Every structure is written in C-alpha cells, then in structure tokens.
C-alpha cells in the first residue's frame, strides 16, 4: 500500500511539473493595410496585461513574419506592434494549456493619420525601434543593477557585443565612436564612455552607420561600414552633474585613485577625469 501511494504521489508531481513547464508561442504576419506588402523590422513586444511588464520581443523578418516562444500559460498578455509611420497595434490574449500556439494571422497595420515628431507612451515603449539605418534601444526595457555602467547595459542589447578589452561590436561591425546626445565624449573613445558613464542616466541607445566613414568612402561594402553609438540622456540629466570617486590600495605601497566629473547644461558638456597610481 505504501509503495502504491508513493508511486501515485510521484506520478502526480510529474504531471504537475510538466504542466508548470508548459510555455506558449505567439506568431503572425505584419502587413501594410494599403499596399498588402509585409512590414520588415516592425517591433513586436509582449507584456503582462496587468502591469505592462515586458516579457519578450522580436522584430518581424523580411516576410513580415514573427514568432515569439516561451510565453507563460494561463496569464492575460498583451501584444503591441509598432513601426514608424503606422498606428500602434494592441491586442490582449491568453495562452491555454490545451492550445499552446496562438496565431494572430495577417495583422493589417494602418498608416498614421498624424505626422508627429515623437510619441512617448511610458507604459508600453517598444524595446527596439528601427528607422532606416538606425537601430534605437529603449534603455528602460533592459534591466541593469543600480551601479551598472554603460558597458553593462550594452551587453544586454541584442546584436551588441562587448569583449574583455572593451571593444564594441554591433551586428558584427566595429563601433568607432560613442556620442553623448550627438556630441563626442572625450574624443569619442568608446572605452572611456562605456566604462565610466552610469547606465541609469541613459534613456536611449542609438546605433547607426558611421557617417564620416561613408563620406570618406561612399562605395564601402555594408559589412565593412563601422558603427557609431549615440547615448541619449534622460531629460533631467541634461542640466546637472554626476560623477564617481574611487580608491584602492595593496601591498608594498601599491595603490590607485581616480575621479570623474561630468557637467551638463543645455548644449554644453564638460568632463573631468583624474587618475593617480603608485606601484
């Protein structure tokens, strides 16, 4: 009897565990309602409907198709599809355990009747927006620790790689310069910017082709065009200052100390970096 009860308990736990492991998938095709052509690089984001927590996102491919797996079951979700020049598409849905795949079919996107410079929806900002040759990442969609640096934020962005030496690649192409609000930060040195600026002051990260390289060689193959990154600061940071101070010591009178101070006021940026080492 005890053995039978034990076996029944194990079977129940196994079934419950498998039910818990169930994940769902959503898919569809994004189409221009006027031309019936697929929309490439539309941002498809899935949120929890109750608190707009971002769960996952994808960009539609060259056929306008998207597929987002590993979504929770029996939870009210909201899909939001955005593309520049089109009205935002929103739809709520629930994935059931007996139907793990939700097919939205052909999603007809209507062109926006209004021409606006920028629309900011704080509850559902798309994590990625593609505008011609510029890929824009919404920094708030990629969680980092409170003391994280820009380098830590960049490592979380899809398609962006930072190696152990601080070199940055975007989709396999080298980043030559980093700008802060459109201006070079310490001559554009990517390491100084990525290793010193705190991540929590960044609103958006924009990656694009290097215009200087294209001016020098307009016929450069696309795969060889270096990238530049522009860090757009949060509005409150543009008038104020921030920085950091650090120090450390070791054996045999070894030690180092440093400080960095950044001052921003409207279009004026001033940076001061000091370093002391003893070995």
Tab-separated table of C-alpha atoms in Angstrom:
chain	number	residue	atom	x	y	z
A	1	UNK	CA	0.000	0.000	0.000
A	2	UNK	CA	2.791	2.413	0.917
A	3	UNK	CA	4.566	1.679	-2.353
A	4	UNK	CA	1.330	2.294	-4.302
A	5	UNK	CA	0.763	5.644	-2.546
A	6	UNK	CA	4.370	6.640	-3.216
A	7	UNK	CA	4.010	5.829	-6.906
A	8	UNK	CA	0.761	7.804	-7.137
A	9	UNK	CA	2.410	10.789	-5.448
A	10	UNK	CA	5.354	10.663	-7.834
A	11	UNK	CA	3.033	10.498	-10.845
A	12	UNK	CA	1.044	13.484	-9.550
A	13	UNK	CA	4.231	15.508	-9.014
A	14	UNK	CA	5.482	14.613	-12.502
A	15	UNK	CA	2.213	15.689	-14.145
A	16	UNK	CA	2.193	18.936	-12.136
A	17	UNK	CA	5.828	19.612	-13.029
A	18	UNK	CA	5.142	19.113	-16.743
A	19	UNK	CA	2.120	21.409	-16.541
A	20	UNK	CA	4.277	24.062	-14.930
A	21	UNK	CA	6.890	23.695	-17.700
A	22	UNK	CA	4.356	24.407	-20.472
A	23	UNK	CA	5.203	27.504	-22.455
A	24	UNK	CA	3.259	29.049	-25.287
A	25	UNK	CA	4.048	30.713	-28.599
A	26	UNK	CA	2.540	33.613	-30.491
A	27	UNK	CA	3.037	34.191	-34.213
A	28	UNK	CA	1.695	36.268	-37.069
A	29	UNK	CA	2.473	38.362	-40.141
A	30	UNK	CA	2.642	42.177	-40.132
A	31	UNK	CA	1.117	43.664	-43.293
A	32	UNK	CA	0.645	47.191	-44.656
A	33	UNK	CA	-3.141	47.590	-44.964
A	34	UNK	CA	-2.826	49.871	-48.008
A	35	UNK	CA	-0.268	48.012	-50.136
A	36	UNK	CA	-0.725	44.497	-48.657
A	37	UNK	CA	3.067	44.245	-48.511
A	38	UNK	CA	4.881	42.820	-45.482
A	39	UNK	CA	6.388	45.267	-42.990
A	40	UNK	CA	10.001	44.406	-42.166
A	41	UNK	CA	11.591	45.222	-38.782
A	42	UNK	CA	8.330	46.028	-37.020
A	43	UNK	CA	8.811	45.701	-33.245
A	44	UNK	CA	6.551	43.046	-31.710
A	45	UNK	CA	6.506	43.188	-27.897
A	46	UNK	CA	4.615	41.004	-25.421
A	47	UNK	CA	3.709	42.384	-21.986
A	48	UNK	CA	1.827	41.192	-18.934
A	49	UNK	CA	-1.575	42.847	-19.331
A	50	UNK	CA	-1.952	43.588	-15.606
A	51	UNK	CA	1.244	45.609	-15.058
A	52	UNK	CA	2.805	46.071	-18.545
A	53	UNK	CA	5.949	44.113	-17.599
A	54	UNK	CA	7.893	43.328	-20.780
A	55	UNK	CA	8.197	39.556	-21.283
A	56	UNK	CA	9.710	39.236	-24.743
A	57	UNK	CA	10.009	40.896	-28.150
A	58	UNK	CA	11.025	40.221	-31.728
A	59	UNK	CA	11.453	42.115	-34.994
A	60	UNK	CA	9.413	40.966	-37.986
A	61	UNK	CA	11.534	39.421	-40.747
A	62	UNK	CA	11.686	40.271	-44.473
A	63	UNK	CA	8.345	38.494	-44.981
A	64	UNK	CA	6.748	40.413	-42.114
A	65	UNK	CA	6.581	37.226	-40.047
A	66	UNK	CA	7.338	36.910	-36.339
A	67	UNK	CA	7.276	34.112	-33.772
A	68	UNK	CA	7.760	34.615	-30.023
A	69	UNK	CA	8.158	31.416	-27.960
A	70	UNK	CA	8.464	30.674	-24.209
A	71	UNK	CA	5.460	32.740	-23.129
A	72	UNK	CA	3.573	31.967	-19.887
A	73	UNK	CA	0.361	29.953	-19.925
A	74	UNK	CA	-2.963	30.978	-18.326
A	75	UNK	CA	-1.875	34.577	-17.914
A	76	UNK	CA	-3.505	37.569	-19.579
A	77	UNK	CA	-0.965	39.008	-22.055
A	78	UNK	CA	-0.858	41.981	-24.411
A	79	UNK	CA	0.935	42.130	-27.754
A	80	UNK	CA	1.983	45.573	-29.005
A	81	UNK	CA	3.271	46.081	-32.562
A	82	UNK	CA	4.933	49.353	-33.547
A	83	UNK	CA	6.567	50.731	-36.667
A	84	UNK	CA	7.370	54.327	-37.561
A	85	UNK	CA	4.546	55.947	-39.527
A	86	UNK	CA	1.911	53.382	-38.508
A	87	UNK	CA	-0.789	53.330	-35.841
A	88	UNK	CA	0.161	51.149	-32.860
A	89	UNK	CA	-1.497	47.712	-32.868
A	90	UNK	CA	-2.576	46.269	-29.495
A	91	UNK	CA	-4.321	43.025	-28.671
A	92	UNK	CA	-4.844	41.095	-25.432
A	93	UNK	CA	-4.816	37.297	-25.389
A	94	UNK	CA	-4.325	34.259	-23.132
A	95	UNK	CA	-2.413	31.086	-23.964
A	96	UNK	CA	-4.227	27.992	-22.679
A	97	UNK	CA	-2.531	24.725	-21.728
A	98	UNK	CA	-4.587	22.846	-24.325
A	99	UNK	CA	-3.684	25.359	-27.070
A	100	UNK	CA	-0.080	26.482	-26.667
A	101	UNK	CA	0.219	28.270	-30.020
A	102	UNK	CA	-1.674	31.479	-30.768
A	103	UNK	CA	-1.699	32.508	-34.421
A	104	UNK	CA	-2.730	36.131	-34.988
A	105	UNK	CA	-2.698	35.618	-38.759
A	106	UNK	CA	-2.305	38.660	-41.016
A	107	UNK	CA	-2.110	41.807	-38.900
A	108	UNK	CA	-3.077	44.799	-41.023
A	109	UNK	CA	-1.234	47.946	-39.916
A	110	UNK	CA	-2.788	51.294	-40.804
A	111	UNK	CA	-0.647	54.312	-41.646
A	112	UNK	CA	-0.859	57.057	-39.059
A	113	UNK	CA	-3.116	59.979	-39.994
A	114	UNK	CA	-0.980	62.369	-37.943
A	115	UNK	CA	2.655	63.224	-38.565
A	116	UNK	CA	4.278	63.643	-35.174
A	117	UNK	CA	7.947	64.106	-34.334
A	118	UNK	CA	7.812	61.731	-31.395
A	119	UNK	CA	5.233	59.833	-29.373
A	120	UNK	CA	6.159	58.652	-25.887
A	121	UNK	CA	3.943	56.058	-24.215
A	122	UNK	CA	5.567	55.400	-20.849
A	123	UNK	CA	3.625	52.189	-20.129
A	124	UNK	CA	4.427	50.398	-23.399
A	125	UNK	CA	7.542	51.804	-25.013
A	126	UNK	CA	8.869	49.343	-27.615
A	127	UNK	CA	12.288	47.940	-26.640
A	128	UNK	CA	13.650	48.377	-30.185
A	129	UNK	CA	12.748	50.829	-32.941
A	130	UNK	CA	14.266	50.705	-36.442
A	131	UNK	CA	14.458	53.899	-38.513
A	132	UNK	CA	16.268	53.428	-41.841
A	133	UNK	CA	19.882	52.630	-40.854
A	134	UNK	CA	19.398	53.492	-37.164
A	135	UNK	CA	18.504	50.922	-34.506
A	136	UNK	CA	17.239	52.540	-31.291
A	137	UNK	CA	17.097	50.653	-27.999
A	138	UNK	CA	14.901	51.828	-25.139
A	139	UNK	CA	17.261	51.539	-22.147
A	140	UNK	CA	14.413	51.097	-19.635
A	141	UNK	CA	13.456	47.781	-21.288
A	142	UNK	CA	16.828	46.224	-20.395
A	143	UNK	CA	17.242	45.888	-16.637
A	144	UNK	CA	20.662	46.509	-15.067
A	145	UNK	CA	21.942	46.751	-11.496
A	146	UNK	CA	21.808	50.179	-9.785
A	147	UNK	CA	25.593	50.640	-10.040
A	148	UNK	CA	25.874	49.344	-13.632
A	149	UNK	CA	27.871	51.200	-16.264
A	150	UNK	CA	27.031	51.800	-19.925
A	151	UNK	CA	29.210	48.773	-20.760
A	152	UNK	CA	26.860	46.551	-18.708
A	153	UNK	CA	23.816	47.992	-20.482
A	154	UNK	CA	25.354	47.424	-23.925
A	155	UNK	CA	25.985	43.756	-23.103
A	156	UNK	CA	22.223	43.261	-22.640
A	157	UNK	CA	21.273	44.711	-26.032
A	158	UNK	CA	20.576	42.146	-28.782
A	159	UNK	CA	23.193	42.213	-31.521
A	160	UNK	CA	25.670	44.191	-29.377
A	161	UNK	CA	28.838	42.539	-28.052
A	162	UNK	CA	31.483	43.958	-25.702
A	163	UNK	CA	34.716	41.967	-25.382
A	164	UNK	CA	37.038	41.789	-22.363
A	165	UNK	CA	39.104	44.713	-23.709
A	166	UNK	CA	36.078	46.999	-24.035
A	167	UNK	CA	35.810	46.819	-27.827
A	168	UNK	CA	32.194	47.054	-29.011
A	169	UNK	CA	30.571	45.326	-31.990
A	170	UNK	CA	27.074	45.928	-33.345
A	171	UNK	CA	25.863	43.040	-35.509
A	172	UNK	CA	29.492	42.066	-36.053
A	173	UNK	CA	30.623	45.562	-37.057
A	174	UNK	CA	33.109	47.580	-35.013
A	175	UNK	CA	31.930	50.676	-33.125
A	176	UNK	CA	34.343	53.500	-33.925
A	177	UNK	CA	32.865	56.336	-31.827
A	178	UNK	CA	30.483	56.950	-28.958
A	179	UNK	CA	28.475	60.169	-28.810
A	180	UNK	CA	26.503	61.569	-25.884
A	181	UNK	CA	23.445	63.486	-27.087
A	182	UNK	CA	25.077	63.820	-30.505
A	183	UNK	CA	28.447	65.101	-29.247
A	184	UNK	CA	31.710	63.208	-28.916
A	185	UNK	CA	32.520	62.098	-25.383
A	186	UNK	CA	36.256	62.580	-24.759
A	187	UNK	CA	37.073	62.418	-28.443
A	188	UNK	CA	34.658	59.556	-28.983
A	189	UNK	CA	36.827	56.986	-27.182
A	190	UNK	CA	34.445	54.042	-26.765
A	191	UNK	CA	36.164	52.706	-23.642
A	192	UNK	CA	36.078	55.954	-21.681
A	193	UNK	CA	32.374	56.376	-22.313
A	194	UNK	CA	31.341	52.745	-21.765
A	195	UNK	CA	33.466	52.194	-18.658
A	196	UNK	CA	32.708	55.473	-16.868
A	197	UNK	CA	29.157	56.610	-17.614
A	198	UNK	CA	26.453	55.085	-15.365
A	199	UNK	CA	23.741	53.107	-17.149
A	200	UNK	CA	20.879	54.677	-15.161
A	201	UNK	CA	21.297	58.085	-16.849
A	202	UNK	CA	20.702	56.648	-20.348
A	203	UNK	CA	17.281	56.995	-21.973
A	204	UNK	CA	18.027	55.524	-25.414
A	205	UNK	CA	20.945	53.857	-27.195
A	206	UNK	CA	21.127	54.523	-30.939
A	207	UNK	CA	23.374	52.504	-33.265
A	208	UNK	CA	23.956	53.645	-36.854
A	209	UNK	CA	26.452	53.700	-39.732
A	210	UNK	CA	29.479	55.943	-39.254
A	211	UNK	CA	28.763	58.995	-41.492
A	212	UNK	CA	32.439	60.028	-41.551
A	213	UNK	CA	33.487	56.620	-42.904
A	214	UNK	CA	30.783	56.789	-45.591
A	215	UNK	CA	31.851	60.288	-46.626
A	216	UNK	CA	35.438	59.091	-46.967
A	217	UNK	CA	34.405	56.013	-48.963
A	218	UNK	CA	30.813	56.085	-50.290
A	219	UNK	CA	31.302	52.697	-52.006
A	220	UNK	CA	32.334	50.881	-48.829
A	221	UNK	CA	30.632	47.442	-48.560
A	222	UNK	CA	27.876	47.452	-45.968
A	223	UNK	CA	29.547	44.712	-43.923
A	224	UNK	CA	32.659	46.909	-43.547
A	225	UNK	CA	30.926	50.137	-42.504
A	226	UNK	CA	31.884	50.918	-38.876
A	227	UNK	CA	29.119	51.808	-36.440
A	228	UNK	CA	28.682	54.737	-34.087
A	229	UNK	CA	26.642	54.735	-30.885
A	230	UNK	CA	24.743	57.772	-29.645
A	231	UNK	CA	23.692	57.737	-25.984
A	232	UNK	CA	20.623	59.887	-25.392
A	233	UNK	CA	20.458	61.028	-21.791
A	234	UNK	CA	17.325	61.207	-19.669
A	235	UNK	CA	15.829	64.732	-19.714
A	236	UNK	CA	16.666	65.503	-16.070
A	237	UNK	CA	20.356	64.739	-16.605
A	238	UNK	CA	20.833	67.443	-19.222
A	239	UNK	CA	21.002	70.105	-16.527
A	240	UNK	CA	23.169	68.958	-13.668
A	241	UNK	CA	26.269	66.964	-12.848
A	242	UNK	CA	27.255	63.460	-11.860
A	243	UNK	CA	30.461	61.555	-11.313
A	244	UNK	CA	32.313	58.987	-9.250
A	245	UNK	CA	35.348	58.731	-6.994
A	246	UNK	CA	37.235	55.530	-6.276
A	247	UNK	CA	40.417	54.470	-4.454
A	248	UNK	CA	42.211	51.256	-3.653
A	249	UNK	CA	45.390	50.057	-2.025
A	250	UNK	CA	47.536	46.968	-1.884
A	251	UNK	CA	50.755	45.557	-0.503
A	252	UNK	CA	54.168	47.225	-0.879
A	253	UNK	CA	52.690	50.749	-1.037
A	254	UNK	CA	50.761	49.995	-4.215
A	255	UNK	CA	47.560	51.888	-4.812
A	256	UNK	CA	45.438	53.934	-7.141
A	257	UNK	CA	42.726	56.547	-7.027
A	258	UNK	CA	40.608	58.297	-9.586
A	259	UNK	CA	37.690	60.623	-10.112
A	260	UNK	CA	35.338	61.545	-12.928
A	261	UNK	CA	33.052	64.573	-13.008
A	262	UNK	CA	30.512	65.354	-15.753
A	263	UNK	CA	28.740	68.699	-16.040
A	264	UNK	CA	25.771	69.161	-18.374
A	265	UNK	CA	23.859	72.332	-19.061
A	266	UNK	CA	21.639	72.517	-22.150
A	267	UNK	CA	24.017	72.025	-25.082
A	268	UNK	CA	27.219	72.388	-23.028
A	269	UNK	CA	29.069	69.301	-21.816
A	270	UNK	CA	32.197	69.311	-19.661
A	271	UNK	CA	34.049	66.263	-18.396
A	272	UNK	CA	36.966	65.984	-15.981
A	273	UNK	CA	38.875	62.749	-15.353
A	274	UNK	CA	41.775	62.330	-12.911
A	275	UNK	CA	43.875	59.232	-12.197
A	276	UNK	CA	46.670	58.507	-9.732
A	277	UNK	CA	48.640	55.292	-9.495
A	278	UNK	CA	51.565	54.150	-7.372
A	279	UNK	CA	53.384	50.895	-7.939
